[in-house]
Short mmCIF file of C-alpha atoms in Angstrom, two decimals:
data_model
loop_
_atom_site.label_atom_id
_atom_site.label_comp_id
_atom_site.label_asym_id
_atom_site.label_seq_id
_atom_site.Cartn_x
_atom_site.Cartn_y
_atom_site.Cartn_z
CA MET A 260 133.36 157.63 89.90
CA ILE A 261 131.06 158.48 92.84
CA LYS A 262 128.05 157.69 90.66
CA LEU A 263 129.52 154.29 89.76
CA LEU A 264 130.21 153.47 93.42
CA PHE A 265 126.67 154.58 94.35
CA ASN A 266 125.14 152.41 91.63
CA ASN A 267 127.16 149.40 92.71
CA SER A 268 126.17 149.90 96.37
CA ILE A 269 122.48 150.04 95.44
CA LYS A 270 122.86 146.86 93.39
CA THR A 271 124.69 145.09 96.22
CA ILE A 272 122.03 146.08 98.78
CA THR A 273 119.24 144.96 96.42
CA VAL A 274 120.94 141.61 95.88
CA PHE A 275 121.41 140.99 99.59
CA ILE A 276 117.85 142.01 100.46
CA LEU A 277 116.48 139.69 97.78
CA LEU A 278 118.70 136.83 98.91
CA LEU A 279 117.82 137.43 102.57
CA VAL A 280 114.07 137.43 101.90
CA ALA A 281 114.39 134.37 99.70
CA PHE A 282 116.44 132.39 102.22
CA GLN A 283 114.16 133.43 105.09
CA ALA A 284 111.07 132.29 103.19
CA HIS A 285 112.80 128.99 102.36
CA ALA A 286 113.79 128.45 105.98
CA GLN A 287 110.31 129.37 107.18
CA CYS A 288 108.59 126.65 105.18
CA ASP A 289 111.10 123.89 105.71
CA GLY A 290 108.50 121.18 106.30
CA LYS A 291 111.06 118.56 107.32
CA THR A 292 112.58 120.70 110.09
CA LEU A 293 109.17 121.84 111.33
CA LYS A 294 108.02 118.22 111.48
CA GLU A 295 111.16 117.02 113.28
CA SER A 296 110.52 119.69 115.90
CA ALA A 297 106.84 118.71 116.22
CA LYS A 298 107.71 115.02 116.53
CA LYS A 299 109.73 115.70 119.70
CA GLN A 300 106.40 116.31 121.46
CA PHE A 301 105.55 112.61 121.07
CA GLY A 302 108.08 111.77 123.77
CA ASP A 303 110.56 108.96 123.50
CA GLY A 304 108.60 106.20 121.83
CA LYS A 305 105.41 106.98 123.77
CA TYR A 306 103.44 107.83 120.65
CA THR A 307 103.96 106.37 117.20
CA TYR A 308 103.95 108.74 114.25
CA ASP A 309 100.80 108.26 112.20
CA MET A 310 100.50 111.16 109.78
CA SER A 311 101.36 114.80 109.21
CA LYS A 312 100.23 117.63 107.01
CA LEU A 313 102.10 120.74 105.99
CA THR A 314 99.59 123.45 105.11
CA GLN A 315 100.53 126.59 103.22
CA ILE A 316 98.87 129.64 104.71
CA GLN A 317 98.27 132.64 102.48
CA TYR A 318 96.71 135.67 104.15
CA LYS A 319 93.93 137.30 102.16
CA ALA A 320 92.15 140.64 102.28
CA LYS A 321 89.33 138.96 104.24
CA PRO A 322 89.60 136.32 107.01
CA SER A 323 89.48 132.77 105.65
CA LEU A 324 89.12 129.23 106.95
CA LYS A 325 90.72 125.90 106.17
CA GLU A 326 89.38 122.69 107.60
CA ILE A 327 91.17 119.36 107.91
CA GLU A 328 89.12 116.21 108.39
CA VAL A 329 90.92 113.57 110.43
CA PRO A 330 89.52 110.02 110.75
CA LEU A 331 90.20 108.39 114.12
CA PHE A 332 89.55 105.03 115.78
CA ILE A 333 87.61 104.69 119.02
CA GLY A 334 90.05 102.54 121.01
CA GLU A 335 93.16 104.58 120.20
CA LYS A 336 94.78 107.43 122.11
CA TYR A 337 96.03 110.26 119.92
CA LYS A 338 98.36 113.19 120.34
CA MET A 339 97.96 116.09 117.93
CA VAL A 340 100.81 118.56 117.59
CA PHE A 341 100.72 121.84 115.70
CA ASN A 342 103.91 123.69 114.85
CA ALA A 343 103.26 127.32 113.90
CA GLU A 344 106.91 128.48 113.96
CA ALA A 345 106.78 129.37 110.26
CA LEU A 346 103.73 131.60 110.45
CA PRO A 347 104.42 135.34 110.25
CA LYS A 348 101.04 136.09 111.81
CA SER A 349 99.15 133.97 114.35
CA ILE A 350 96.11 132.01 113.31
CA VAL A 351 93.50 130.34 115.55
CA ILE A 352 93.57 126.54 115.54
CA SER A 353 90.41 124.86 116.80
CA ILE A 354 89.40 121.20 116.91
CA TYR A 355 85.76 120.13 116.69
CA ASN A 356 83.94 116.80 116.68
CA ARG A 357 81.91 117.71 113.58
CA ASP A 358 82.51 119.73 110.44
CA LYS A 359 82.06 123.46 110.00
CA ASP A 360 78.58 123.08 108.51
CA SER A 361 77.19 121.13 111.45
CA LYS A 362 75.09 123.02 113.98
CA LYS A 363 75.69 120.31 116.59
CA ARG A 364 79.44 120.56 116.60
CA LYS A 365 81.33 120.74 119.87
CA LEU A 366 84.62 122.54 120.43
CA LEU A 367 87.27 120.15 121.76
CA PHE A 368 90.32 122.43 121.73
CA THR A 369 91.29 125.92 120.67
CA THR A 370 94.38 128.13 120.65
CA LYS A 371 92.21 131.27 120.81
CA ASP A 372 93.47 132.38 124.22
CA ALA A 373 97.01 131.07 123.85
CA PRO A 374 99.92 133.51 124.41
CA ALA A 375 100.92 135.30 121.19
CA ASP A 376 104.47 133.94 121.38
CA GLN A 377 103.40 130.29 121.71
CA LYS A 378 104.32 128.43 118.55
CA GLN A 379 103.62 124.79 119.35
CA PHE A 380 100.31 123.40 120.53
CA ILE A 381 99.55 119.91 121.78
CA PHE A 382 96.23 118.21 122.21
CA ASP A 383 95.42 114.69 123.40
CA LEU A 384 92.34 113.05 122.00
CA SER A 385 90.56 109.70 122.33
CA LYS A 386 87.12 108.11 122.09
CA THR A 387 86.06 109.95 118.99
CA ARG A 388 85.77 108.81 115.39
CA LYS A 389 86.54 112.05 113.63
CA ALA A 390 88.18 115.37 114.34
CA PHE A 391 87.80 118.52 112.31
CA ILE A 392 90.69 120.93 112.60
CA ASP A 393 89.90 124.51 111.65
CA TYR A 394 92.56 127.03 110.78
CA GLU A 395 91.02 130.50 111.17
CA ILE A 396 93.28 132.71 109.11
CA PRO A 397 93.03 136.43 109.88
CA ALA A 398 93.00 139.05 107.15
CA GLY A 399 96.44 140.12 106.06
CA ASP A 400 98.55 141.48 103.26
CA SER A 401 97.57 139.26 100.35
CA THR A 402 100.59 140.37 98.32
CA ALA A 403 103.09 139.30 100.98
CA ALA A 404 104.49 135.79 101.25
CA GLY A 405 102.41 133.73 103.68
CA GLY A 406 103.75 130.95 105.82
CA CYS A 407 103.10 127.35 106.66
CA LEU A 408 101.86 125.23 109.50
CA VAL A 409 102.55 121.64 110.43
CA PHE A 410 99.97 119.30 111.92
CA MET A 411 101.23 115.96 113.13
CA MET A 412 99.43 113.10 114.81
CA GLY A 413 100.71 110.14 116.79
CA TYR A 414 98.89 107.20 118.38
CA LYS A 415 99.45 104.69 121.15
CA MET B 150 140.45 144.32 81.73
CA LYS B 151 138.16 145.46 84.48
CA LYS B 152 136.43 142.66 86.38
CA THR B 153 132.82 143.36 87.28
CA PHE B 154 130.82 141.74 90.06
CA PRO B 155 128.14 139.42 88.55
CA TYR B 156 125.19 141.43 89.84
CA ASN B 157 122.82 140.20 87.16
CA ILE B 158 123.43 136.57 88.08
CA LEU B 159 122.99 137.30 91.79
CA ILE B 160 119.81 139.31 91.22
CA GLY B 161 118.49 136.48 89.03
CA LEU B 162 119.34 133.94 91.74
CA GLY B 163 117.61 136.05 94.38
CA VAL B 164 114.47 136.45 92.29
CA LEU B 165 114.45 132.73 91.47
CA LEU B 166 114.78 131.77 95.13
CA PHE B 167 112.08 134.24 96.07
CA ILE B 168 109.69 132.83 93.48
CA THR B 169 110.38 129.21 94.42
CA SER B 170 110.04 130.00 98.12
CA CYS B 171 106.51 131.21 97.43
CA GLY B 172 105.76 128.19 95.26
CA GLY B 173 103.77 126.48 97.99
CA ASN B 174 101.10 129.11 97.66
CA ASP B 175 100.48 128.06 94.10
CA ALA B 176 99.88 124.53 95.30
CA ASP B 177 97.48 125.91 97.82
CA LYS B 178 95.55 127.78 95.17
CA LYS B 179 95.37 124.57 93.13
CA GLU B 180 94.04 122.80 96.22
CA GLU B 181 91.22 125.34 96.61
CA ILE B 182 90.37 125.11 92.92
CA LYS B 183 90.24 121.34 92.97
CA ASP B 184 87.97 121.41 96.02
CA ALA B 185 85.58 123.65 94.15
CA ILE B 186 85.09 121.16 91.30
CA PRO B 187 81.49 119.89 91.54
CA SER B 188 81.33 116.22 92.40
CA VAL B 189 79.09 113.81 90.52
CA ASP B 190 78.98 111.12 93.17
CA SER B 191 77.28 110.95 96.54
CA ILE B 192 80.14 112.34 98.61
CA PRO B 193 80.96 115.97 97.93
CA ALA B 194 84.60 116.95 97.47
CA ALA B 195 84.03 120.03 99.60
CA ASN B 196 81.12 121.40 101.55
CA ASN B 197 81.79 125.03 100.82
CA ASN B 198 83.48 126.35 97.72
CA SER B 199 84.85 129.44 99.43
CA ASP B 200 86.93 127.54 101.99
CA ALA B 201 89.31 124.67 101.47
CA ILE B 202 88.73 121.28 103.06
CA LEU B 203 91.73 119.03 103.37
CA TYR B 204 91.63 115.31 104.03
CA THR B 205 94.01 113.08 105.91
CA LEU B 206 94.28 109.32 106.20
CA PRO B 207 95.89 107.13 108.85
CA SER B 208 99.04 105.13 108.18
CA PRO B 209 98.73 101.52 106.93
CA MET B 210 100.72 100.47 110.00
CA GLN B 211 98.05 101.90 112.33
CA ILE B 212 95.31 99.95 110.57
CA ALA B 213 97.34 96.73 110.82
CA SER B 214 98.21 97.46 114.44
CA ILE B 215 94.55 97.98 115.42
CA LEU B 216 93.54 94.70 113.80
CA LYS B 217 96.45 92.92 115.49
CA LYS B 218 95.36 94.31 118.89
CA ALA B 219 91.88 92.95 118.16
CA GLY B 220 93.37 89.46 117.82
CA LEU B 221 93.98 89.11 114.10
CA ASN B 222 95.97 85.89 113.81
CA TYR B 223 98.42 84.98 111.09
CA TYR B 224 97.48 82.52 108.38
CA ILE B 225 99.78 81.32 105.63
CA GLY B 226 98.56 82.08 102.13
CA LEU B 227 96.54 85.21 102.84
CA THR B 228 99.21 87.69 101.72
CA ASN B 229 99.88 88.49 98.08
CA PRO B 230 102.62 86.05 96.94
CA ALA B 231 106.05 87.59 96.45
CA GLY B 232 106.22 85.81 93.10
CA ASN B 233 103.49 88.08 91.74
CA LEU B 234 105.92 91.01 91.76
CA THR B 235 107.07 90.45 88.17
CA THR B 236 103.44 90.81 86.99
CA TYR B 237 103.39 94.46 88.00
CA SER B 238 106.36 95.78 86.02
CA SER B 239 104.23 97.10 83.16
CA GLY B 240 101.36 98.68 85.13
CA ASN B 241 100.61 102.39 85.34
CA THR B 242 101.60 104.52 88.36
CA VAL B 243 98.23 104.09 90.07
CA ASN B 244 98.40 100.29 89.83
CA LYS B 245 102.03 100.14 90.93
CA THR B 246 101.23 102.41 93.88
CA LEU B 247 98.17 100.34 94.83
CA ILE B 248 100.31 97.19 94.78
CA MET B 249 102.89 98.95 96.91
CA GLY B 250 100.08 99.59 99.43
CA VAL B 251 99.02 95.93 99.26
CA TYR B 252 102.55 94.74 100.00
CA LEU B 253 102.94 97.34 102.77
CA SER B 254 99.95 95.78 104.52
CA ASP B 255 101.39 92.30 103.95
CA LEU B 256 104.68 93.51 105.44
CA SER B 257 102.89 94.94 108.50
CA TYR B 258 100.81 91.74 108.90
CA CYS B 259 103.98 89.61 108.86
CA LEU B 260 106.01 91.89 111.11
CA LEU B 261 103.27 92.30 113.72
CA ASN B 262 102.95 88.52 113.82
CA LYS B 263 106.74 88.03 114.09
CA LYS B 264 107.01 86.21 110.79
CA THR B 265 110.56 87.38 110.21
CA GLU B 266 111.41 85.48 107.04
CA GLU B 267 108.22 86.63 105.31
CA GLY B 268 108.80 90.13 106.73
CA LYS B 269 112.26 90.27 105.14
CA LYS B 270 110.82 89.15 101.81
CA TYR B 271 108.04 91.74 101.85
CA PHE B 272 110.36 94.53 102.98
CA LYS B 273 112.59 93.77 100.00
CA ILE B 274 109.56 93.92 97.69
CA CYS B 275 108.36 97.23 99.18
CA THR B 276 111.86 98.69 98.75
CA GLN B 277 111.88 97.59 95.09
CA LEU B 278 108.41 99.02 94.45
CA SER B 279 109.26 102.27 96.25
CA GLU B 280 111.83 102.94 93.52
CA ASN B 281 109.00 103.14 90.95
CA ILE B 282 107.36 106.01 92.79
CA GLY B 283 110.52 107.81 93.90
CA LEU B 284 110.38 106.75 97.54
CA ALA B 285 113.39 104.42 97.69
CA LYS B 286 115.22 106.83 100.01
CA ALA B 287 112.48 106.43 102.64
CA PHE B 288 113.19 102.68 102.78
CA GLN B 289 116.96 102.88 102.65
CA ASP B 290 118.07 105.93 104.68
CA ASN B 291 119.28 105.80 108.29
CA ASN B 292 120.25 102.12 108.01
CA ILE B 293 116.57 101.17 107.94
CA PRO B 294 117.08 97.74 106.27
CA GLN B 295 119.77 96.75 108.78
CA ARG B 296 117.82 98.10 111.78
CA LEU B 297 114.65 96.35 110.70
CA GLU B 298 116.43 93.03 110.17
CA LYS B 299 118.06 93.29 113.60
CA ASN B 300 114.80 94.16 115.42
CA MET B 301 112.22 92.10 113.56
CA ASN B 302 111.11 90.33 116.73
CA ASN B 303 110.66 93.55 118.70
CA GLU B 304 107.18 94.94 118.00
CA ASP B 305 107.95 98.43 119.39
CA SER B 306 111.10 98.77 117.29
CA VAL B 307 109.27 97.53 114.21
CA SER B 308 106.49 100.10 114.77
CA ASN B 309 109.07 102.87 115.19
CA ILE B 310 110.97 101.90 112.06
CA MET B 311 107.78 101.63 110.01
CA SER B 312 106.62 105.03 111.29
CA GLU B 313 110.02 106.47 110.31
CA ILE B 314 109.48 105.17 106.77
CA GLN B 315 105.97 106.65 106.78
CA MET B 316 107.18 110.08 107.93
CA GLN B 317 110.02 110.16 105.44
CA SER B 318 107.60 109.14 102.64
CA ASP B 319 105.10 111.83 103.70
CA ASN B 320 107.88 114.45 103.66
CA MET B 321 109.15 113.42 100.24
CA LEU B 322 105.67 113.33 98.68
CA GLU B 323 104.80 116.69 100.21
CA GLU B 324 108.05 118.25 98.94
CA ASN B 325 107.26 117.01 95.43
CA GLN B 326 103.58 117.95 95.69
CA GLN B 327 102.62 114.30 95.17
CA GLU B 328 100.47 113.74 98.25
CA TYR B 329 97.93 111.90 96.08
CA ILE B 330 100.45 109.04 95.83
CA SER B 331 100.04 108.38 99.56
CA VAL B 332 96.23 108.37 99.16
CA ILE B 333 96.52 105.70 96.45
CA ALA B 334 99.04 103.64 98.44
CA PHE B 335 96.80 103.84 101.48
CA SER B 336 93.84 102.65 99.39
CA GLY B 337 95.79 99.53 98.36
CA ALA B 338 96.89 98.96 101.96
CA TRP B 339 93.34 99.36 103.25
CA ILE B 340 91.91 96.94 100.67
CA GLU B 341 94.54 94.33 101.64
CA CYS B 342 93.91 94.88 105.37
CA MET B 343 90.17 94.49 104.89
CA TYR B 344 90.78 91.37 102.78
CA ILE B 345 93.04 89.76 105.40
CA GLY B 346 90.72 90.87 108.22
CA THR B 347 87.58 89.43 106.66
CA GLN B 348 89.35 86.18 105.67
CA VAL B 349 90.59 85.69 109.23
CA TYR B 350 87.10 86.48 110.54
CA ILE B 351 85.60 83.81 108.25
CA LYS B 352 88.06 81.27 109.70
CA GLU B 353 87.71 82.20 113.38
CA LYS B 354 84.47 84.21 113.82
CA ASN B 355 86.30 86.42 116.33
CA THR B 356 83.86 89.23 117.20
CA ASN B 357 86.71 91.56 118.28
CA VAL B 358 88.08 91.32 114.76
CA SER B 359 84.68 91.88 113.16
CA THR B 360 84.02 94.95 115.37
CA ASN B 361 87.31 96.44 114.23
CA ILE B 362 86.70 95.56 110.60
CA ILE B 363 83.37 97.37 110.80
CA GLU B 364 85.07 100.43 112.28
CA GLN B 365 87.70 100.34 109.52
CA MET B 366 84.94 100.21 106.89
CA GLY B 367 84.03 103.77 107.82
CA ILE B 368 87.43 104.86 106.45
CA ALA B 369 86.19 104.13 102.90
CA GLU B 370 84.33 107.43 102.98
CA ASN B 371 87.54 109.33 103.84
CA ILE B 372 89.46 107.50 101.11
CA ILE B 373 86.79 108.55 98.60
CA LYS B 374 86.96 112.19 99.72
CA ALA B 375 90.77 112.19 99.51
CA LEU B 376 90.72 110.48 96.08
CA LYS B 377 88.18 112.97 94.75
CA ALA B 378 90.24 115.87 96.01
CA ASN B 379 93.13 114.50 93.94
CA GLN B 380 91.19 113.07 90.99
CA SER B 381 92.43 115.70 88.56
CA LYS B 382 96.04 114.63 89.11
CA ASP B 383 95.66 111.14 87.68
CA ALA B 384 92.73 109.92 85.57
CA ASP B 385 93.68 106.32 86.38
CA VAL B 386 92.14 106.64 89.84
CA THR B 387 88.63 106.38 88.31
CA VAL B 388 88.46 102.57 88.65
CA LEU B 389 89.74 102.75 92.21
CA LEU B 390 87.21 105.44 93.03
CA HIS B 391 84.43 103.26 91.60
CA ASP B 392 85.57 100.29 93.72
CA MET B 393 85.73 102.41 96.86
CA ASN B 394 82.25 103.80 96.18
CA THR B 395 80.92 100.24 95.79
CA LEU B 396 82.38 99.24 99.17
CA ASN B 397 81.14 102.42 100.82
CA ASP B 398 77.63 101.89 99.43
CA LEU B 399 77.63 98.34 100.81
CA TYR B 400 78.59 99.70 104.24
CA ASN B 401 75.97 102.46 104.11
CA ASN B 402 73.28 99.92 103.23
CA PHE B 403 73.89 97.76 106.29
CA LYS B 404 70.68 97.83 108.34
CA SER B 405 72.17 99.28 111.53
CA ILE B 406 74.26 101.86 109.65
CA LYS B 407 71.11 103.05 107.89
CA GLU B 408 69.30 103.31 111.22
CA ILE B 409 72.14 105.22 112.91
CA LYS B 410 72.58 107.55 109.93
CA ALA B 411 68.84 108.29 109.94
CA THR B 412 69.16 109.79 113.42
CA ASP B 413 72.62 111.32 113.15
CA PRO B 414 74.48 111.11 109.84
CA ASP B 415 77.62 112.83 111.18
CA VAL B 416 78.70 110.67 114.08
CA ILE B 417 78.61 106.87 113.99
CA ASP B 418 79.46 105.15 117.24
CA PRO B 419 80.92 101.72 116.30
CA SER B 420 79.67 100.22 119.57
CA LYS B 421 76.10 100.82 118.37
CA ILE B 422 76.66 99.07 115.05
CA SER B 423 75.34 95.56 114.76
CA ILE B 424 76.13 93.91 111.47
CA SER B 425 74.87 90.45 110.61
CA VAL B 426 77.21 87.68 109.53
CA ASP B 427 75.56 87.72 106.09
CA GLU B 428 76.24 91.45 105.71
CA LEU B 429 79.87 90.95 106.71
CA LEU B 430 80.21 88.03 104.30
CA GLY B 431 78.73 90.16 101.52
CA PHE B 432 81.36 92.81 102.20
CA SER B 433 84.04 90.11 102.31
CA THR B 434 82.97 88.78 98.89
CA LYS B 435 83.19 92.26 97.35
CA ILE B 436 86.57 92.98 98.93
CA ASP B 437 87.84 89.61 97.72
CA GLU B 438 86.67 90.39 94.17
CA ILE B 439 88.33 93.84 94.13
CA ARG B 440 91.53 92.56 95.74
CA THR B 441 91.77 89.61 93.32
CA ARG B 442 91.50 91.97 90.34
CA LEU B 443 94.08 94.25 91.92
CA VAL B 444 96.74 91.62 92.57
CA LYS B 445 96.30 90.06 89.13
CA GLY B 446 97.90 93.24 87.79
#
C-alpha cells in the first residue's frame, strides 16, 4: 500500500515537473506576446511598425554569434526595439554600420554595460543605409532549452 | 473496478509539450545549415559558415510611403488591373505570393494617394489572395476591413492599419516557419513599386522620385540574400532569383555605382550616386519586362 502511494506520488511529481517545464518554455517563446510588448516602445502612433524578427537562441559549449542585416533608407528615422524577456541568460546586442567581416565597422549601440535585469533595449537610428545587429551568445548548457529574442523596427 | 489516474497520458502530454516547445531550435539549426550552403552566384548566402547571418526586409508599405514622400503622383492605368485576378488561380505558391506582393503595392499606391474606390478594390483582392497563402486572418481580424473603409482618407490611420496587417502576417508566418513567404511577397511588392516609380519618373522627370528609386534599387541585393537563404524551401524561386540578379547587375554596372564601390564596396551613400537618364531608362525597361511577365501569370 505504502509502495503504491509512493509510486503514484513520484509519477504525479514527474508529470507536474514535465508540464511546468513545457508550459514555461512555451510561454517564454511566445513571439506574439513578446512583440506586443516591444511594440509599446513605439509610442502612440509615433513610429509605424516596419518589421520584426523572432530569433531562437540556443546556447552552445562555446560562445557564438548571430548577425542580422537590416537595410535602411537615408531619409527615414528608425526605432529599434529588442525584447530579451524570454532569454534565460543575457546576451550582448550590438549594432554596427558594417558587417562582422569588415575592419572599418563602427559600433553604433551596444547592451554590453546594461544592467543585468534590463530586458528591453531601444535604439534610435537615422542617416545610415544598413545596420548589422550582432547577437553575442555566451557559452552555456547546450543540452538545456535556449530562449528567444525579438527585434522590432519602426519608422517615421 | 478501481479507477486509475491517467499518468501515461499526462506524461505523454508533458513530453510532447516539452518537445514542441523546443521546436524552434530545430528551425534555428536548419537556418544555420542553409546559410552554410555554398552559393553559385555573386552574392554569398553567408560570409562565415560557423555563424548564422539572418536577413530582414522592409515592409512594402514603407517603400510606397518613401516614394510618396518623394512626390510620386498617381496615374490611372499603372496598377495591375483587378480583372487579372482570375488569371492567377492556377499558379504555384511562388507566383501567387508574388502577385499578392504586386497587389499589396497597388493597394498602398492607391491608399497613399487617397484613391478610395481603387483602394477598396485592391484590399478585397489582397484579402482573397491572402487566403491562398494562409494569411486571411491578418486581413480580417480586429475589424480591419471596416476600419480601413472608414479611414481611407486618413493617411496616418491607413499606415497604422497596414502596419497591423504586416505585423500579424509576420507573426503568422514566423509561427508556421514560413518566413520565406514574406520574402517572396516583398519581392513582388518591390518589383511593382519600382515599376510604378520608374513609369511616373518617365512621365514627370521628378528628380526626387529618381533619387529615391535609385536608393530603393540597392534593396535588390538584400532581396537576393534573403531569397538565397530560403532557396531550399521552394525551388520555384529560381526564376525570381534570376530576375533579381539581372536587376542587381544592372544597378552595379551603373557608372557611379561602380566608382563608389571601387573605393568602398560596403557603404553606398545615395547622395553621391549620379545616374544618367539612359541608365535609369535601361533599368525601367528591364523592370517593365519582368513585371509584364509576372502579371501575365
